[in-house]
XYZ file of C-alpha atoms in Angstrom:
607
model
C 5.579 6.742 18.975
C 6.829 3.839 21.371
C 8.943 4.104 23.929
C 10.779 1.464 26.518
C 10.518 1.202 29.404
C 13.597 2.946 30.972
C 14.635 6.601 32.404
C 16.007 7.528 28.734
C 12.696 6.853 27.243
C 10.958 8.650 29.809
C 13.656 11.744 29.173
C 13.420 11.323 25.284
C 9.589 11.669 25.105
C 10.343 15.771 25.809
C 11.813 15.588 22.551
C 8.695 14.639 21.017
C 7.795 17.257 18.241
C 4.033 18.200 18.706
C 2.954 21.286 21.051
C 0.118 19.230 22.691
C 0.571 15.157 22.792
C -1.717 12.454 24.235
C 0.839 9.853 26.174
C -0.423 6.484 27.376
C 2.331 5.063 30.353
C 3.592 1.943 31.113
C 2.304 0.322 34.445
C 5.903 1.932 35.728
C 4.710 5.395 34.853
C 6.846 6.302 32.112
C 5.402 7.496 28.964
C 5.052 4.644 26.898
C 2.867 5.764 24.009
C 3.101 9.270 22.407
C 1.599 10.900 19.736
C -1.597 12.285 18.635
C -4.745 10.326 16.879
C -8.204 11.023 16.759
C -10.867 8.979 19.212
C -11.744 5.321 18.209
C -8.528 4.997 16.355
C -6.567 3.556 19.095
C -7.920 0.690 21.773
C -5.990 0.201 25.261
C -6.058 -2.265 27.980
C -4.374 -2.528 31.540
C -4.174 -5.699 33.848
C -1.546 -4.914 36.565
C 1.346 -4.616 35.298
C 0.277 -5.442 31.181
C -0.474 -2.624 29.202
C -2.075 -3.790 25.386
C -2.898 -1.037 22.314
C -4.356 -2.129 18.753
C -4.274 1.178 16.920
C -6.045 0.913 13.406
C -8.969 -1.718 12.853
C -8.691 -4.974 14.873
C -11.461 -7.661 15.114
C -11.140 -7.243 19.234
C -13.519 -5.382 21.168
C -12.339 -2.708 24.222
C -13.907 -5.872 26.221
C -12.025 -8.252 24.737
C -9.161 -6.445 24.494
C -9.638 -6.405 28.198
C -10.008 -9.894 28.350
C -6.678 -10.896 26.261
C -5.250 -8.276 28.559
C -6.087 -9.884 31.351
C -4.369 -13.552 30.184
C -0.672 -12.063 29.938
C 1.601 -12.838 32.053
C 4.853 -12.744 30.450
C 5.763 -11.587 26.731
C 5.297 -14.304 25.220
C 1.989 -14.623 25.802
C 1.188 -11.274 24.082
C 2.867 -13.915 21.023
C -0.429 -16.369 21.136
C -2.669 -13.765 21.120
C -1.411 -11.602 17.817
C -3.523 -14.240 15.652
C -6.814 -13.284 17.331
C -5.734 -9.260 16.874
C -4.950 -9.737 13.330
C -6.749 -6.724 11.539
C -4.540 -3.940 9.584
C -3.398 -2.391 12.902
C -0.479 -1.598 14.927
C -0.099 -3.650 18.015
C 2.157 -2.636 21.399
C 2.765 -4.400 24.443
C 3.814 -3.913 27.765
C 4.670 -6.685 29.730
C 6.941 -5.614 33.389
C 9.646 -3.767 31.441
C 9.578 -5.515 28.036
C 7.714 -3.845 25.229
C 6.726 -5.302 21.877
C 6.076 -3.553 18.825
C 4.535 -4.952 15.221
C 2.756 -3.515 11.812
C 0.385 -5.274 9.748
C 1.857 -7.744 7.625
C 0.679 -6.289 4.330
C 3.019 -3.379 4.945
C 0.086 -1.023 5.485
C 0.865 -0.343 8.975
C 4.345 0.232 9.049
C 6.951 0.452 11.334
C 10.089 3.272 11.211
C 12.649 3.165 13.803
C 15.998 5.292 14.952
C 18.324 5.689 18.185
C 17.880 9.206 19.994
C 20.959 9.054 22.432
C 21.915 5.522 22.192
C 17.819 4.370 22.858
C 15.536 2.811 20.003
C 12.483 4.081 19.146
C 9.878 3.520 16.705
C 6.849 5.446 15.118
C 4.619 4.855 12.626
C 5.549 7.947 10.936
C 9.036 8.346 9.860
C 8.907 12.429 9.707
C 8.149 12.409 13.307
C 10.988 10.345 13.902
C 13.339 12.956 11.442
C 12.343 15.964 13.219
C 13.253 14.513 16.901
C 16.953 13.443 15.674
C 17.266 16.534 12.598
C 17.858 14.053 10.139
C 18.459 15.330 6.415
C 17.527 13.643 3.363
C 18.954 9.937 2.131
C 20.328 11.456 -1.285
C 20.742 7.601 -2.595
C 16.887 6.793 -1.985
C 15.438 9.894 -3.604
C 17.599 9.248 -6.275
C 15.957 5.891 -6.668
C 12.223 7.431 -6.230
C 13.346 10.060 -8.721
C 14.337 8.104 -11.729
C 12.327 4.762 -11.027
C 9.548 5.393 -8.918
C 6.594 3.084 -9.408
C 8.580 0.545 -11.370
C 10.395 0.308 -8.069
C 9.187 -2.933 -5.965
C 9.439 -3.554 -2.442
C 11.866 -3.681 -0.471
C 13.464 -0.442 -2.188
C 10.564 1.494 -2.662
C 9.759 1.095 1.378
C 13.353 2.586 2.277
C 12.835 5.800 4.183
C 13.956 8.938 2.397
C 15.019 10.571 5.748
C 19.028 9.985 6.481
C 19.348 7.900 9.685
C 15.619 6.702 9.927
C 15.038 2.583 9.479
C 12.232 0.524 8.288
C 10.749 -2.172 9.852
C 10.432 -5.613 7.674
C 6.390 -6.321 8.004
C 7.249 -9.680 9.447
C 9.330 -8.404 11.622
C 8.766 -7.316 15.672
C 10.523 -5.213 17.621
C 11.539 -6.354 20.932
C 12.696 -3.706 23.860
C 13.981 -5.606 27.544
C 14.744 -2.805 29.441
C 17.750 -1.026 27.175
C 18.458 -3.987 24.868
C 16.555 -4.240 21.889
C 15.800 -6.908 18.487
C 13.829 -7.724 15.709
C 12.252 -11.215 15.546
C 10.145 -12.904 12.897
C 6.577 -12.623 13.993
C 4.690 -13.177 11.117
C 5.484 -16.025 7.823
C 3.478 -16.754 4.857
C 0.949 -19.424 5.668
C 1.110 -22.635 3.197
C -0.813 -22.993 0.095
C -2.262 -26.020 1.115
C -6.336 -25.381 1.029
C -8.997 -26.214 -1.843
C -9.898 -24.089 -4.231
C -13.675 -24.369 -2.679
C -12.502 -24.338 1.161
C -10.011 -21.089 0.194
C -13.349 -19.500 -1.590
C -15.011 -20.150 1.765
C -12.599 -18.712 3.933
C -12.073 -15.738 1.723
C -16.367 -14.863 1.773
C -15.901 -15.339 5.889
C -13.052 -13.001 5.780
C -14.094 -10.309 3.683
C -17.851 -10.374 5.249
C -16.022 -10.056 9.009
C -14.079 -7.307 7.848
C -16.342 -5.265 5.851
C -19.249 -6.032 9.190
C -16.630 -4.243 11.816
C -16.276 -1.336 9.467
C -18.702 0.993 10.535
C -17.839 4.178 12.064
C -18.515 4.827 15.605
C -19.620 8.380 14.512
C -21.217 9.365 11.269
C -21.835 7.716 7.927
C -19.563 4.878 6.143
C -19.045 4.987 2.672
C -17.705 3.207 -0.128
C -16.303 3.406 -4.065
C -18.503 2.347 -6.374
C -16.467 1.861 -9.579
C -18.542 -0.935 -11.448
C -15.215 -2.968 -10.966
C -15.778 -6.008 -9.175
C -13.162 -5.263 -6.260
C -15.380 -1.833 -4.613
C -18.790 -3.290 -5.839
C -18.252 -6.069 -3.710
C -17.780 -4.356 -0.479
C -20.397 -2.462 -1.398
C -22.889 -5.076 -1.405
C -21.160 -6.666 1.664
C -21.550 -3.452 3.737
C -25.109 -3.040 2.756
C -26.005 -5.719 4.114
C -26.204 -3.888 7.562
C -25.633 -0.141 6.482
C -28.384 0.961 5.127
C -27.291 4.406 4.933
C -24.484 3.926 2.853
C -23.169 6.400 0.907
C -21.480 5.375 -2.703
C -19.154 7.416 -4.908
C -17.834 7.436 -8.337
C -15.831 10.368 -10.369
C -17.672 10.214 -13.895
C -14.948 9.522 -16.715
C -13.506 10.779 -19.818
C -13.296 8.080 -21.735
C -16.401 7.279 -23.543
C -15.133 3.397 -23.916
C -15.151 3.071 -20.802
C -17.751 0.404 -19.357
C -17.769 1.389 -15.999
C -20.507 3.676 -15.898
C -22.821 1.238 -16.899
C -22.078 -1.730 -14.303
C -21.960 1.043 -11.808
C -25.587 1.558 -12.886
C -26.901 -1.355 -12.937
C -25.370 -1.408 -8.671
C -26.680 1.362 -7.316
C -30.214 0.410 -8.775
C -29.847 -2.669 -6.760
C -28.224 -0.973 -3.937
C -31.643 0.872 -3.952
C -31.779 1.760 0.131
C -27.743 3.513 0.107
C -27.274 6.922 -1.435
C -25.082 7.487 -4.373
C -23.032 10.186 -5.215
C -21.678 10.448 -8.829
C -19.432 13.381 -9.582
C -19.377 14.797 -13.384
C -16.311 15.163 -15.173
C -16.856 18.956 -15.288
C -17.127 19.465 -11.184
C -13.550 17.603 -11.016
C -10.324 18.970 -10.863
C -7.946 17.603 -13.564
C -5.682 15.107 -13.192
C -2.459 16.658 -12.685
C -4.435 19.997 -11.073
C -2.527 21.418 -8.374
C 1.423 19.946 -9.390
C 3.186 21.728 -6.656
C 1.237 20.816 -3.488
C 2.980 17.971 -1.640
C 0.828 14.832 -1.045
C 2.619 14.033 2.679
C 5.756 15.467 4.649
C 6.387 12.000 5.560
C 7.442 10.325 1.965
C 7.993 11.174 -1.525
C 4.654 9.673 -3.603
C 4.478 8.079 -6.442
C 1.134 8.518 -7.137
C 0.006 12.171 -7.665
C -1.514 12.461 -10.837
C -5.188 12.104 -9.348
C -4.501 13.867 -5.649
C -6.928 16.836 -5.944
C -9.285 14.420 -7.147
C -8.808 12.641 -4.159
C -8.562 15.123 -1.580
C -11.985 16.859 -3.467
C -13.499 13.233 -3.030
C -13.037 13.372 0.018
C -13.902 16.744 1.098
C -17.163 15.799 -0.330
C -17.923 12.678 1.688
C -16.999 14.320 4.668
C -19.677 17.280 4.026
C -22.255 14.623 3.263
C -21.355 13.049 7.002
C -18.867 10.196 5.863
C -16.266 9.039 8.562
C -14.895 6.040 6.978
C -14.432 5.342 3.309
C -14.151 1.697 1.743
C -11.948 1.418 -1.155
C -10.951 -1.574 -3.201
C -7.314 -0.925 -2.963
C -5.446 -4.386 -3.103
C -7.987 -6.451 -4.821
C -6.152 -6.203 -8.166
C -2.862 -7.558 -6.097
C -4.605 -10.831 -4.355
C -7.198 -11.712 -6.895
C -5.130 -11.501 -10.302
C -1.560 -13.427 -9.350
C 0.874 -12.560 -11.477
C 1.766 -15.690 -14.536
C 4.822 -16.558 -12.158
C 2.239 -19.323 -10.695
C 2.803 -21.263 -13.937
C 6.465 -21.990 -12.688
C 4.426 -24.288 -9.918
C 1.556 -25.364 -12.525
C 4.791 -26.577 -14.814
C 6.506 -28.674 -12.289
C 2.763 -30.274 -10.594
C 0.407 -30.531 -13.673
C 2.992 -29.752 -16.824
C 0.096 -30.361 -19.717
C -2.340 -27.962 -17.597
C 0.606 -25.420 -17.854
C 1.312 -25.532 -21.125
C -2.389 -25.042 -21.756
C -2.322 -22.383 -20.017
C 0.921 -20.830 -21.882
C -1.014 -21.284 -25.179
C -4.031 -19.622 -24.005
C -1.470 -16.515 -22.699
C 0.367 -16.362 -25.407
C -3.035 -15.843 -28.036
C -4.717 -13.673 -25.491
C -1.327 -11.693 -24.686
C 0.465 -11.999 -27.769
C 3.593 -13.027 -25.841
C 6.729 -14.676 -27.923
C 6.105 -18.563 -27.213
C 10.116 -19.248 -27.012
C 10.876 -16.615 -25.064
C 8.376 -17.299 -22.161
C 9.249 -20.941 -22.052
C 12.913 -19.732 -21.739
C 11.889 -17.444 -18.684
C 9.933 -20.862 -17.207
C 12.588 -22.631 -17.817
C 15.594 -20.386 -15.929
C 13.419 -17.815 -13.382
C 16.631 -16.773 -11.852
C 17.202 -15.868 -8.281
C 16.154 -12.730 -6.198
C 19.911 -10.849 -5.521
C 20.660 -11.563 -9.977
C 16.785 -9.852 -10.600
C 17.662 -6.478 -8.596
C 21.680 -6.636 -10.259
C 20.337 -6.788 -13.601
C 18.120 -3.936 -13.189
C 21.367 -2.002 -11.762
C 23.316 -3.018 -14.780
C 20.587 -2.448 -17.388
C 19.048 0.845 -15.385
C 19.895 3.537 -18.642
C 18.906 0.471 -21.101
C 15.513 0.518 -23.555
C 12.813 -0.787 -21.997
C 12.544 -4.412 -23.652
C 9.455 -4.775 -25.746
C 5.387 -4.642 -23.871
C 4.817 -8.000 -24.947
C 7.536 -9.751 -22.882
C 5.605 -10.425 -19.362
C 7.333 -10.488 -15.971
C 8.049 -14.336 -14.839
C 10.924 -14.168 -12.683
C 11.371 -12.573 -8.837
C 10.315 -9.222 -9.925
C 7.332 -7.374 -11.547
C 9.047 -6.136 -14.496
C 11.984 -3.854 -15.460
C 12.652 -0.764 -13.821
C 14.197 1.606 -16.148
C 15.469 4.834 -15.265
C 13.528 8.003 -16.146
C 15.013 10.175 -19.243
C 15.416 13.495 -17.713
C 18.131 11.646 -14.851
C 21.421 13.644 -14.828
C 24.268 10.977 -14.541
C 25.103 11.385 -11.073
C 21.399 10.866 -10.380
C 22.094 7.282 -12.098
C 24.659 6.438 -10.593
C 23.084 7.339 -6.911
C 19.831 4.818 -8.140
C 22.399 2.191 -9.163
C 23.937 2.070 -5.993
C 20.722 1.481 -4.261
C 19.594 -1.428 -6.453
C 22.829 -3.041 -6.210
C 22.646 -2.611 -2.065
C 19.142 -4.257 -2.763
C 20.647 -7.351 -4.416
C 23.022 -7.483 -1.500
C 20.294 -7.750 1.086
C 17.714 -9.344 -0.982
C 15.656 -12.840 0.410
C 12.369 -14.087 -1.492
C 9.130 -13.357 0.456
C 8.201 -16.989 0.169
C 9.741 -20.039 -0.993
C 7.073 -20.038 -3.509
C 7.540 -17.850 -6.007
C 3.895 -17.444 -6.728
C 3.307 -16.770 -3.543
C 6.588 -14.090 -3.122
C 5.152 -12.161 -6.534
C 1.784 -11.555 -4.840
C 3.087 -10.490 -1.927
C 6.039 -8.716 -3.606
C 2.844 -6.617 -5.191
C 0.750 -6.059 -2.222
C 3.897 -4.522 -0.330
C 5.249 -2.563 -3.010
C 1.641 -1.088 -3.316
C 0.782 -0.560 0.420
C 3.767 2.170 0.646
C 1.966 4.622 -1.874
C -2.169 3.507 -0.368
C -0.589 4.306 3.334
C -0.007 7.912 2.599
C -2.384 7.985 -0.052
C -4.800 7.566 3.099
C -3.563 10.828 4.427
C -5.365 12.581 1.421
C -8.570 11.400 3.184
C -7.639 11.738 6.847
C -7.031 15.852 5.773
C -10.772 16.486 5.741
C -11.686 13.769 8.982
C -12.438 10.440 6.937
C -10.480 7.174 7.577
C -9.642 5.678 4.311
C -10.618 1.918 4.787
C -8.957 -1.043 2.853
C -10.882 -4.433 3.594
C -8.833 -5.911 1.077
C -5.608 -5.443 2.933
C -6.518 -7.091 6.182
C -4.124 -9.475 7.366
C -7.067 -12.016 7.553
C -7.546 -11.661 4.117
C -4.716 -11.637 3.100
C -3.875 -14.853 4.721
C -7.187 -16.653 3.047
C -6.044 -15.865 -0.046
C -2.280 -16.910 0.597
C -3.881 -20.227 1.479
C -5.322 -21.081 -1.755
C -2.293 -22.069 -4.168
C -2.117 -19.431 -7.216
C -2.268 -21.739 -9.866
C -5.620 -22.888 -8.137
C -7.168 -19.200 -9.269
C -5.014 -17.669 -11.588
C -5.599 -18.207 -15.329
C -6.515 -16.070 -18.609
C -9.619 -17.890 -18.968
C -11.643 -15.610 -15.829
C -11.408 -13.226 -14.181
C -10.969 -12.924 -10.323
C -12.612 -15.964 -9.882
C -11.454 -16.532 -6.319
C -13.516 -13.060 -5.581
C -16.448 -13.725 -7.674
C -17.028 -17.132 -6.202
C -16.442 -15.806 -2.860
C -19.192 -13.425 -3.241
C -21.480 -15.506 -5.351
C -25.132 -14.949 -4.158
C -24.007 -11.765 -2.757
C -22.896 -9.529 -5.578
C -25.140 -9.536 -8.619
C -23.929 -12.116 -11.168
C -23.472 -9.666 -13.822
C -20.837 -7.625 -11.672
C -19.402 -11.032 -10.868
C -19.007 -11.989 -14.424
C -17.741 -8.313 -15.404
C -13.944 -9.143 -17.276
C -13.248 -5.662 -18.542
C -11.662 -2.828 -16.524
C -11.905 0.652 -16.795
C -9.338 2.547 -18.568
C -8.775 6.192 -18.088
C -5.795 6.650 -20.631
C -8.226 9.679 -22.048
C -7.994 11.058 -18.844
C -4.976 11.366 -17.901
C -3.969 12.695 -21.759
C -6.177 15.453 -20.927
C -5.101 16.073 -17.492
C -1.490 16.436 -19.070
C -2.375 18.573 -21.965
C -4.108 21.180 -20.109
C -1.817 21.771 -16.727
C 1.501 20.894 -18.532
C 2.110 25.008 -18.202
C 1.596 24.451 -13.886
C 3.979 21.568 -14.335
C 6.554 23.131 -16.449
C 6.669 26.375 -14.353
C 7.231 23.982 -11.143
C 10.448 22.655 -11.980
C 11.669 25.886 -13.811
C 12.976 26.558 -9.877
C 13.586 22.656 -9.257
C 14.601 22.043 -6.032
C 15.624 17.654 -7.590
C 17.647 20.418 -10.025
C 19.698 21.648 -7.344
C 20.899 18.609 -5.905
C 21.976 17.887 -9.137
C 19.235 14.709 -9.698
C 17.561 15.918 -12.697
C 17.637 17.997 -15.814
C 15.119 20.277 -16.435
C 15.782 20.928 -19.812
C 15.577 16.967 -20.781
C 12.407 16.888 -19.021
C 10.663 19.604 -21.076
C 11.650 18.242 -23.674
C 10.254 14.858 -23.123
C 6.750 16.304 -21.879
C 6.607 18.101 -25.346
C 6.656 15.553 -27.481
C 4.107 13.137 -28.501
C 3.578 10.488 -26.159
C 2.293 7.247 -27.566
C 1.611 5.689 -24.143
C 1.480 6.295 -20.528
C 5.016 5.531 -19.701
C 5.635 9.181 -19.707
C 3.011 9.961 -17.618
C 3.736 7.613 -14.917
C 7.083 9.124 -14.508
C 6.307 12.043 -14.224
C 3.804 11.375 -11.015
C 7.222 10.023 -9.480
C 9.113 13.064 -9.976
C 6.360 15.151 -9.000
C 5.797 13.183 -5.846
C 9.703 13.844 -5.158
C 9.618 17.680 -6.091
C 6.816 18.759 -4.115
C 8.367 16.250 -1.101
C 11.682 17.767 -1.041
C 10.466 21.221 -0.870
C 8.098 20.268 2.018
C 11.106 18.321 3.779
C 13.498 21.528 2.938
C 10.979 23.872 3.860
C 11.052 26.087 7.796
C 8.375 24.604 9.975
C 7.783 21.135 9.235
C 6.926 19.514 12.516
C 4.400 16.328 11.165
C 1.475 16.652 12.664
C -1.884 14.671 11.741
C -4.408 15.564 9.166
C -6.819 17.181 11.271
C -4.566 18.334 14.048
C -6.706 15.933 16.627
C -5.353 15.609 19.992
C -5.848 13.348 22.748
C -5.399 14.032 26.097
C -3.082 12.513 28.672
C -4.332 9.299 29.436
């Protein structure tokens, strides 16, 4: 938590909801930082009257942190430094009485803020923030979780669920002089403007900085090994100089599935690291466990595979692991959505339509209807209206792709009651009232549209891991990535001829050329069937008491009745994670005795 630098911040930080904190003070004395983390995960420097934190990974050393430290004078100094801190961290100053406050600009390090008597303060953890001020739920975002959930893009899906508490735009400070307080813009997408070979050169010195500062101080790093190209690559880039690595895979259902064998054909390469493969039979099932809550925090819309996870990780943390790579964000930066062909069209037009042709065999997409969409992308505030308007509507058909300001329709789930609809409508209709495009590009606003509407599931999704004392690690969501790749225009790497090719060149002569040239993915449709069939009893018997029922959100009868009958994809499925997410958070938020406090109940002392 941050605090300003006045007598009401030093008399709020009693309010603070943790028996034992560690508090870090401004050069006045006053508390200034308050919370609890584990060692290592937060860096802090003092020149007179400066006071500098990074908390998360940050290319700066204590020393140089020291050093940048050292060079403030005023505020905005603390401004031309941020590029040289740029990581995926949090990063606070100090400066005689004025305090700055910024997340990463992925969205992976986010920012929640309130008012406790008239003062604003910030946290990175909005349930810390909703048990100082007793804040109850926001009604109107569950009730957009609940019926959309995944299908639910960023900004909307990054609202907090508690009443009262705010969110912090990723490009977005905060500002505190004295008791006044702002946002500014910190942070803007850089311009397309390199090469396709000087962006593949910048995105290999990225990813190799990145991946070379991730070792833990203490114990063992270790790293997915899917076969996919995303976590084979930083495993090859961290064995470079961690010879000890430790590799892990969960063995699959799905007999189709390829990835068994490129994972294979890695770890005999990867012949110093250690490799841990874990049999379909030793894993829980997906779905296992339906009624324990994922985070306090946030409702999740990603449960289906969370005892996996949190057995994953139990395991590389008996095996020594302290930090955990994962590949999380490589499908967002390295496969741009087909919005780039609105650029292609207007610079290189018979390129484009080459490329339509090609996407329309390969996809089976309806050739009129996708030049229509090229031809007429809409704006931002008409993409989130229609999806209010057309919320209780039939999903239009697969083969219609997604070339305007959003990522595809978002469709209300079937077991909504009406007054759960018409709570979700609201909120997409006060999200066409506030919307503005990421980027005047809108290549460039669909990738980062992606990455941010992603980052708000991985961020508590990281929790899973920090329960049994391993930091969940995502190279791929550095700001310094993500800025290479920004650089290099979309149309430049995007294509359905290959696949990734912006990652595979970037690691050519790294990564073994027949991961590089790997253009199948692994599908795990068989698992999840299976998952489904066999805990749909645990599931059931979890919302016969539904607490979603109570306020009214949901019917459990409807939803029964959809889980029993045959489902011919995986639409179902993923709708169900969303209201499971929001079940098992509602009780937790509900429930007596929910003071946040971190995964491992580490402490620091006062500092």
């Amino acid at each position: 938590m941050v605090l300003p630098d006045t007598a009401d911040g030093a008399e709020i930080r009693a309010l603070v909801p943790f028996a034992q904190a560690g508090v870090v003070a401004h050069a006045s004395g006053r508390p200034w930082l308050v919370g609890e983390w584990s060692p290592g995960q937060m860096r802090v420097a003092s020149a007179g009257p400066v006071r500098l934190a990074v908390f998360g990974a940050c290319p700066v050393s204590e020393d140089g942190l020291a050093r940048i430290a050292a060079r403030v004078s005023r505020m905005s100094d603390v401004e031309r430094a941020v590029p040289s801190l740029l990581g995926s961290c949090h990063v606070v100053a100090s400066v005689d009485g004025k305090v700055r406050l910024q997340g990463s600009a992925s969205g992976l390090r986010r920012v929640f803020h309130t008012r406790v008597n008239g003062v604003r303060i910030a946290a990175d953890r909005s349930d810390v923030l909703a048990a100082m001020t007793g804040a109850g739920v926001d009604e109107e975002t569950l009730a957009l979780h609940v019926a959309c959930g995944l299908q639910v893009p960023y900004p909307a899906n990054a609202r907090s669920a508690w009443s009262g508490i705010g969110t912090l735009a990723p490009e977005n400070c905060l500002l505190w002089d004295g008791n006044r307080d702002r946002e500014a813009v910190w942070w803007n997408p850089p311009e397309p403007d390199r090469s396709l070979r000087a962006g593949t050169t910048a995105v290999r010195d990225a990813l190799t900085s990145v991946v070379d500062r991730g070792a833990p101080r203490e114990g063992r790093l270790s790293a997915d090994l899917s076969g996919g190209l995303d976590s084979t690559s930083l495993c090859f880039l961290a064995a470079r100089h961690t010879p000890r690595l430790l590799t892990f895979r969960w063995g699959e259902a799905d007999a189709g599935n390829d990835d068994a064998a490129y994972a294979g054909h890695a770890s005999r390469l990867l012949d110093r690291a250690e490799h841990l493969v874990v049999p379909q039979h030793e894993l829980p099932e997906i779905f296992a466990d339906p009624g324990r809550a994922v985070s306090a925090e946030e409702p999740v819309s990603l449960t289906r595979a969370t005892a996996r996870i949190r057995r994953g990780a139990r395991l590389l943390a008996d095996r020594g692991a302290r930090r955990h790579l994962a590949g999380h964000g490589g499908d967002e930066l390295f496969s741009p959505m087909p919005t780039y062909l609105h650029t292609l069209l207007r610079r290189h037009p018979v390129t484009a339509l080459q490329h339509v042709r090609a996407h329309c065999a390969l996809k089976r997409w309806p050739l009129k209807a996708t030049l229509a969409a090229l031809a007429q992308p809409g704006s931002l505030p008409a993409w989130w209206r229609e999806q209010a308007e057309l919320l209780t509507e039939p999903r239009p058909p697969l083969r219609r792709t997604a070339l305007g300001w959003g990522l595809g329709p978002v469709r209300a789930a079937p077991w909504m009651t009406p007054d759960g609809v018409a709570l979700a409508r609201d909120a997409l209709r006060r999200a066409a009232d506030r919307a503005r495009p990421l980027a005047e590009d809108l290549a460039t606003h669909t990738t980062l549209l992606m990455i941010r509407s992603n980052t708000a599931s991985y961020r508590l999704l990281a929790g899973l891991y920090t329960e049994s004392g391993v930091e969940l690690d995502m190279p791929y969501l550095d700001d310094t990535v993500l800025d290479a790749v920004l650089r290099v225009p979309a149309h430049l790497h995007a294509g359905p001829w290959r696949y990734k090719p912006l990652l595979a060149d970037a690691v050519d002569g790294l990564v073994p050329d027949a991961i590089r040239a790997r253009s199948t993915k692994g599908e795990f449709g068989e698992d999840i069937r299976r998952g489904l069939r066999r805990n749909l009893p645990a599931v059931l018997d979890l919302f016969a008491d539904s607490a979603l029922a109570a306020r009214g959100l949901i019917d459990p009868a409807a939803l029964r009745l959809w889980l029993g009958r045959p489902q011919p994809d995986n639409t179902t499925a993923q709708a169900l994670e969303s209201v499971l997410g929001c079940e098992t958070w509602l009780r937790t938020a509900l429930g007596p005795g929910t003071a946040p406090r971190t995964g491992n109940g580490t402490v620091t002392s006062e500092v």
